[in-house]
């Protein structure tokens, strides 16, 4: 099945700095990837759709200037949390849709802590 | 719109007990339905899925049947183990937007020896 690699798995950063999270599809090409966020003890909420070669589309309420998404190649999408604040501390996880009906594959997630 | 409602946790069970986690959904059209599991400190793993009405998904002793008439996809396991302790998410593939998943709130399951 599809394999998605996400890193870093954990990152701690200072308030005001930026953090980049990478999501790679290892054995297939993904023109689309999805980014989700999970706050502690809550469910996953879709943040944005990353589209290879074009602009990402963001869900309502997600600040596009704060969460920069770049899908520069068919195997790599990056999420950059800019000017991070403690309220951005969360679990960020990417996924790719299946080529056909089936389960969506998720990366292992990144736990971001902003101090 | 699309929504998923699942029972609140935590659910605490003894080893070998029977587990049921209720999940109901609202959606237009015919979504696929999924159960994902998240072990402590890890990402999501697909546990099972069903793509059409009356399909039964099964894996690792877990089962769920796609019931269109009751818009439900309840997860069951006959005899849980301590290693089944995790958070379980019910999800559907959104019919209004390709490729996106709508998740339930998640149910934490704690299995004690």
CSV table of C-alpha atoms in Angstrom, one decimal:
chain,number,residue,atom,x,y,z
A,1,UNK,CA,0.0,0.0,0.0
A,2,UNK,CA,0.9,3.7,-0.1
A,3,UNK,CA,3.6,4.9,2.2
A,4,UNK,CA,3.7,8.5,3.4
A,5,UNK,CA,6.6,9.8,5.4
A,6,UNK,CA,6.2,12.9,7.6
A,7,UNK,CA,8.9,14.7,9.6
A,8,UNK,CA,9.8,15.9,12.0
A,9,UNK,CA,7.8,13.8,14.4
A,10,UNK,CA,8.2,16.3,17.2
A,11,UNK,CA,9.4,19.9,17.2
A,12,UNK,CA,9.6,22.5,19.9
A,13,UNK,CA,10.1,26.1,18.8
A,14,UNK,CA,10.1,29.5,20.3
A,15,UNK,CA,7.2,31.9,19.9
A,16,UNK,CA,7.7,34.0,16.8
A,17,UNK,CA,9.7,31.5,14.8
A,18,UNK,CA,8.7,29.4,11.8
A,19,UNK,CA,8.5,25.7,11.5
A,20,UNK,CA,8.4,23.6,8.4
A,21,UNK,CA,6.8,20.2,8.3
A,22,UNK,CA,7.4,17.8,5.3
A,23,UNK,CA,5.2,15.2,3.9
A,24,UNK,CA,6.5,12.8,1.3
A,25,UNK,CA,4.9,10.1,-0.7
A,26,UNK,CA,7.5,7.4,-0.9
A,27,UNK,CA,6.3,5.0,-3.5
A,28,UNK,CA,3.8,6.9,-5.7
A,29,UNK,CA,3.1,10.4,-7.0
A,30,UNK,CA,0.5,12.5,-5.2
A,31,UNK,CA,-0.9,15.5,-7.0
A,32,UNK,CA,-3.0,16.2,-3.9
A,33,UNK,CA,-2.3,16.0,-0.2
A,34,UNK,CA,-4.3,17.0,2.7
A,35,UNK,CA,-3.2,18.6,6.0
A,36,UNK,CA,-5.1,18.1,9.2
A,37,UNK,CA,-4.7,19.5,12.7
A,38,UNK,CA,-5.6,17.8,15.9
A,39,UNK,CA,-5.8,19.7,19.2
A,40,UNK,CA,-5.3,17.8,22.4
A,41,UNK,CA,-8.2,15.4,23.1
A,42,UNK,CA,-10.0,16.6,20.0
A,43,UNK,CA,-10.7,15.2,16.6
A,44,UNK,CA,-8.8,15.9,13.4
A,45,UNK,CA,-9.9,18.9,11.4
A,46,UNK,CA,-9.0,19.5,7.8
A,47,UNK,CA,-6.9,22.6,7.3
A,48,UNK,CA,-6.1,22.7,3.7
A,49,UNK,CA,-5.7,20.8,0.4
A,50,UNK,CA,-2.2,20.9,-1.1
A,51,UNK,CA,-2.2,20.8,-4.9
A,52,UNK,CA,0.9,20.1,-6.9
A,53,UNK,CA,1.8,23.0,-9.1
A,54,UNK,CA,-0.9,25.3,-7.9
A,55,UNK,CA,-2.1,27.2,-4.8
A,56,UNK,CA,-3.4,25.3,-1.8
A,57,UNK,CA,-7.0,25.6,-0.9
A,58,UNK,CA,-7.8,26.4,2.7
A,59,UNK,CA,-10.8,25.4,4.8
A,60,UNK,CA,-12.9,28.2,6.3
A,61,UNK,CA,-11.2,29.8,9.3
A,62,UNK,CA,-7.7,28.7,8.5
A,63,UNK,CA,-5.2,31.6,7.9
A,64,UNK,CA,-3.4,31.0,4.6
A,65,UNK,CA,-0.7,33.5,5.5
A,66,UNK,CA,0.1,31.7,8.7
A,67,UNK,CA,0.0,28.2,7.4
A,68,UNK,CA,2.0,28.3,4.2
A,69,UNK,CA,1.7,25.2,2.0
A,70,UNK,CA,4.0,24.3,-0.9
A,71,UNK,CA,3.5,21.3,-3.1
A,72,UNK,CA,6.5,21.8,-5.4
A,73,UNK,CA,6.8,18.2,-6.6
A,74,UNK,CA,4.6,15.1,-7.0
A,75,UNK,CA,6.1,13.6,-3.9
A,76,UNK,CA,6.5,16.4,-1.5
A,77,UNK,CA,4.2,18.8,0.3
A,78,UNK,CA,5.4,21.2,3.0
A,79,UNK,CA,3.4,23.0,5.7
A,80,UNK,CA,5.2,26.0,7.3
A,81,UNK,CA,3.7,27.5,10.4
A,82,UNK,CA,4.9,31.1,10.4
A,83,UNK,CA,5.4,33.3,13.4
A,84,UNK,CA,4.3,30.4,15.6
A,85,UNK,CA,2.4,31.1,18.9
A,86,UNK,CA,1.6,28.8,21.8
A,87,UNK,CA,-2.0,28.4,20.5
A,88,UNK,CA,-0.5,26.8,17.3
A,89,UNK,CA,0.7,23.9,19.4
A,90,UNK,CA,-1.0,20.9,18.0
A,91,UNK,CA,-0.6,17.6,16.2
A,92,UNK,CA,-0.3,18.2,12.4
A,93,UNK,CA,-0.8,15.2,10.1
A,94,UNK,CA,-0.9,14.9,6.3
A,95,UNK,CA,-2.7,12.4,4.2
A,96,UNK,CA,-3.1,11.3,0.6
A,97,UNK,CA,-6.2,10.1,-1.1
A,98,UNK,CA,-6.3,6.6,-2.5
A,99,UNK,CA,-5.9,6.0,-6.2
A,100,UNK,CA,-9.1,4.0,-6.0
A,101,UNK,CA,-11.7,3.3,-3.4
A,102,UNK,CA,-9.9,2.5,-0.2
A,103,UNK,CA,-8.3,3.9,2.9
A,104,UNK,CA,-6.6,7.2,2.9
A,105,UNK,CA,-3.0,7.0,4.0
A,106,UNK,CA,-1.7,9.2,6.7
A,107,UNK,CA,1.7,10.3,7.7
A,108,UNK,CA,2.9,9.6,11.2
A,109,UNK,CA,2.2,13.2,12.3
A,110,UNK,CA,4.1,16.0,13.8
A,111,UNK,CA,3.6,17.2,17.3
A,112,UNK,CA,4.4,20.9,17.5
A,113,UNK,CA,5.0,22.7,20.8
A,114,UNK,CA,5.5,26.4,20.8
A,115,UNK,CA,7.0,27.8,23.9
B,1,UNK,CA,-23.5,18.6,4.9
B,2,UNK,CA,-21.3,15.8,6.1
B,3,UNK,CA,-21.0,15.0,9.8
B,4,UNK,CA,-20.0,12.1,12.0
B,5,UNK,CA,-21.1,11.5,15.5
B,6,UNK,CA,-19.5,8.9,17.7
B,7,UNK,CA,-20.0,8.0,21.3
B,8,UNK,CA,-18.0,9.8,23.9
B,9,UNK,CA,-15.3,8.2,25.9
B,10,UNK,CA,-13.4,7.2,27.6
B,11,UNK,CA,-14.6,3.6,27.4
B,12,UNK,CA,-12.9,1.4,30.1
B,13,UNK,CA,-13.1,-2.3,29.7
B,14,UNK,CA,-11.5,-5.4,31.2
B,15,UNK,CA,-9.5,-7.7,28.9
B,16,UNK,CA,-11.6,-10.1,26.9
B,17,UNK,CA,-14.7,-7.9,27.3
B,18,UNK,CA,-16.9,-7.1,24.3
B,19,UNK,CA,-16.4,-3.6,22.7
B,20,UNK,CA,-18.9,-1.5,20.8
B,21,UNK,CA,-18.3,2.0,19.7
B,22,UNK,CA,-21.3,3.6,18.1
B,23,UNK,CA,-20.9,5.8,15.0
B,24,UNK,CA,-23.7,7.5,13.0
B,25,UNK,CA,-23.3,9.8,10.1
B,26,UNK,CA,-25.1,12.3,7.9
B,27,UNK,CA,-24.1,12.8,4.3
B,28,UNK,CA,-25.6,13.3,0.9
B,29,UNK,CA,-24.9,10.6,-1.6
B,30,UNK,CA,-22.9,7.5,-0.8
B,31,UNK,CA,-19.8,8.1,1.2
B,32,UNK,CA,-17.3,5.5,2.1
B,33,UNK,CA,-16.9,4.8,5.8
B,34,UNK,CA,-13.8,4.2,7.8
B,35,UNK,CA,-12.5,3.4,11.3
B,36,UNK,CA,-9.1,4.7,12.1
B,37,UNK,CA,-7.1,3.9,15.2
B,38,UNK,CA,-4.5,6.1,16.9
B,39,UNK,CA,-2.2,4.6,19.5
B,40,UNK,CA,-0.6,6.9,22.1
B,41,UNK,CA,1.9,9.2,20.5
B,42,UNK,CA,1.4,7.9,17.0
B,43,UNK,CA,-0.4,8.8,13.8
B,44,UNK,CA,-3.5,7.3,12.3
B,45,UNK,CA,-3.8,3.8,11.0
B,46,UNK,CA,-6.7,2.5,8.9
B,47,UNK,CA,-8.4,-0.2,10.9
B,48,UNK,CA,-11.2,-1.1,8.4
B,49,UNK,CA,-13.4,0.4,5.8
B,50,UNK,CA,-16.7,-0.2,3.9
B,51,UNK,CA,-17.5,1.4,0.6
B,52,UNK,CA,-21.2,0.7,0.1
B,53,UNK,CA,-24.3,-0.2,2.0
B,54,UNK,CA,-24.3,-3.6,3.8
B,55,UNK,CA,-20.6,-4.0,3.3
B,56,UNK,CA,-18.8,-5.4,6.4
B,57,UNK,CA,-15.3,-4.2,7.1
B,58,UNK,CA,-13.1,-6.4,9.3
B,59,UNK,CA,-9.6,-6.4,10.6
B,60,UNK,CA,-7.7,-7.7,13.7
B,61,UNK,CA,-11.0,-9.0,15.2
B,62,UNK,CA,-12.8,-5.7,14.7
B,63,UNK,CA,-15.9,-5.5,12.5
B,64,UNK,CA,-18.2,-2.8,11.3
B,65,UNK,CA,-21.2,-2.9,8.9
B,66,UNK,CA,-22.3,-0.1,6.7
B,67,UNK,CA,-26.0,0.4,7.5
B,68,UNK,CA,-27.6,2.9,5.2
B,69,UNK,CA,-31.0,2.6,6.7
B,70,UNK,CA,-29.8,3.6,10.1
B,71,UNK,CA,-26.8,5.7,8.8
B,72,UNK,CA,-24.5,3.9,11.2
B,73,UNK,CA,-21.1,2.2,11.2
B,74,UNK,CA,-20.7,0.8,14.7
B,75,UNK,CA,-17.4,-0.8,15.6
B,76,UNK,CA,-17.3,-4.1,17.5
B,77,UNK,CA,-14.8,-6.5,18.8
B,78,UNK,CA,-15.7,-9.7,20.7
B,79,UNK,CA,-12.7,-9.9,23.0
B,80,UNK,CA,-10.5,-6.9,23.6
B,81,UNK,CA,-6.9,-7.0,24.6
B,82,UNK,CA,-4.8,-4.5,26.5
B,83,UNK,CA,-3.0,-3.7,23.2
B,84,UNK,CA,-6.3,-2.4,21.8
B,85,UNK,CA,-6.1,0.6,24.1
B,86,UNK,CA,-6.2,3.6,21.8
B,87,UNK,CA,-8.3,6.3,20.3
B,88,UNK,CA,-10.7,5.2,17.6
B,89,UNK,CA,-12.0,7.6,15.0
B,90,UNK,CA,-15.0,7.0,12.7
B,91,UNK,CA,-14.8,8.9,9.4
B,92,UNK,CA,-16.5,9.3,6.1
B,93,UNK,CA,-15.2,10.4,2.8
B,94,UNK,CA,-16.9,13.7,2.1
B,95,UNK,CA,-19.4,13.6,-0.7
B,96,UNK,CA,-19.2,17.4,-1.2
B,97,UNK,CA,-15.5,17.5,-1.7
B,98,UNK,CA,-13.3,14.8,-3.2
B,99,UNK,CA,-10.6,13.2,-1.2
B,100,UNK,CA,-11.4,14.8,2.2
B,101,UNK,CA,-12.3,13.0,5.3
B,102,UNK,CA,-14.8,14.1,7.9
B,103,UNK,CA,-13.9,12.7,11.3
B,104,UNK,CA,-15.9,12.0,14.4
B,105,UNK,CA,-14.6,13.3,17.7
B,106,UNK,CA,-12.8,10.1,18.6
B,107,UNK,CA,-13.4,7.6,21.4
B,108,UNK,CA,-10.7,6.7,23.8
B,109,UNK,CA,-10.7,3.0,24.8
B,110,UNK,CA,-8.8,1.8,27.8
B,111,UNK,CA,-8.5,-1.9,28.3
B,112,UNK,CA,-7.3,-3.1,31.8
B,113,UNK,CA,-5.7,-6.5,32.5
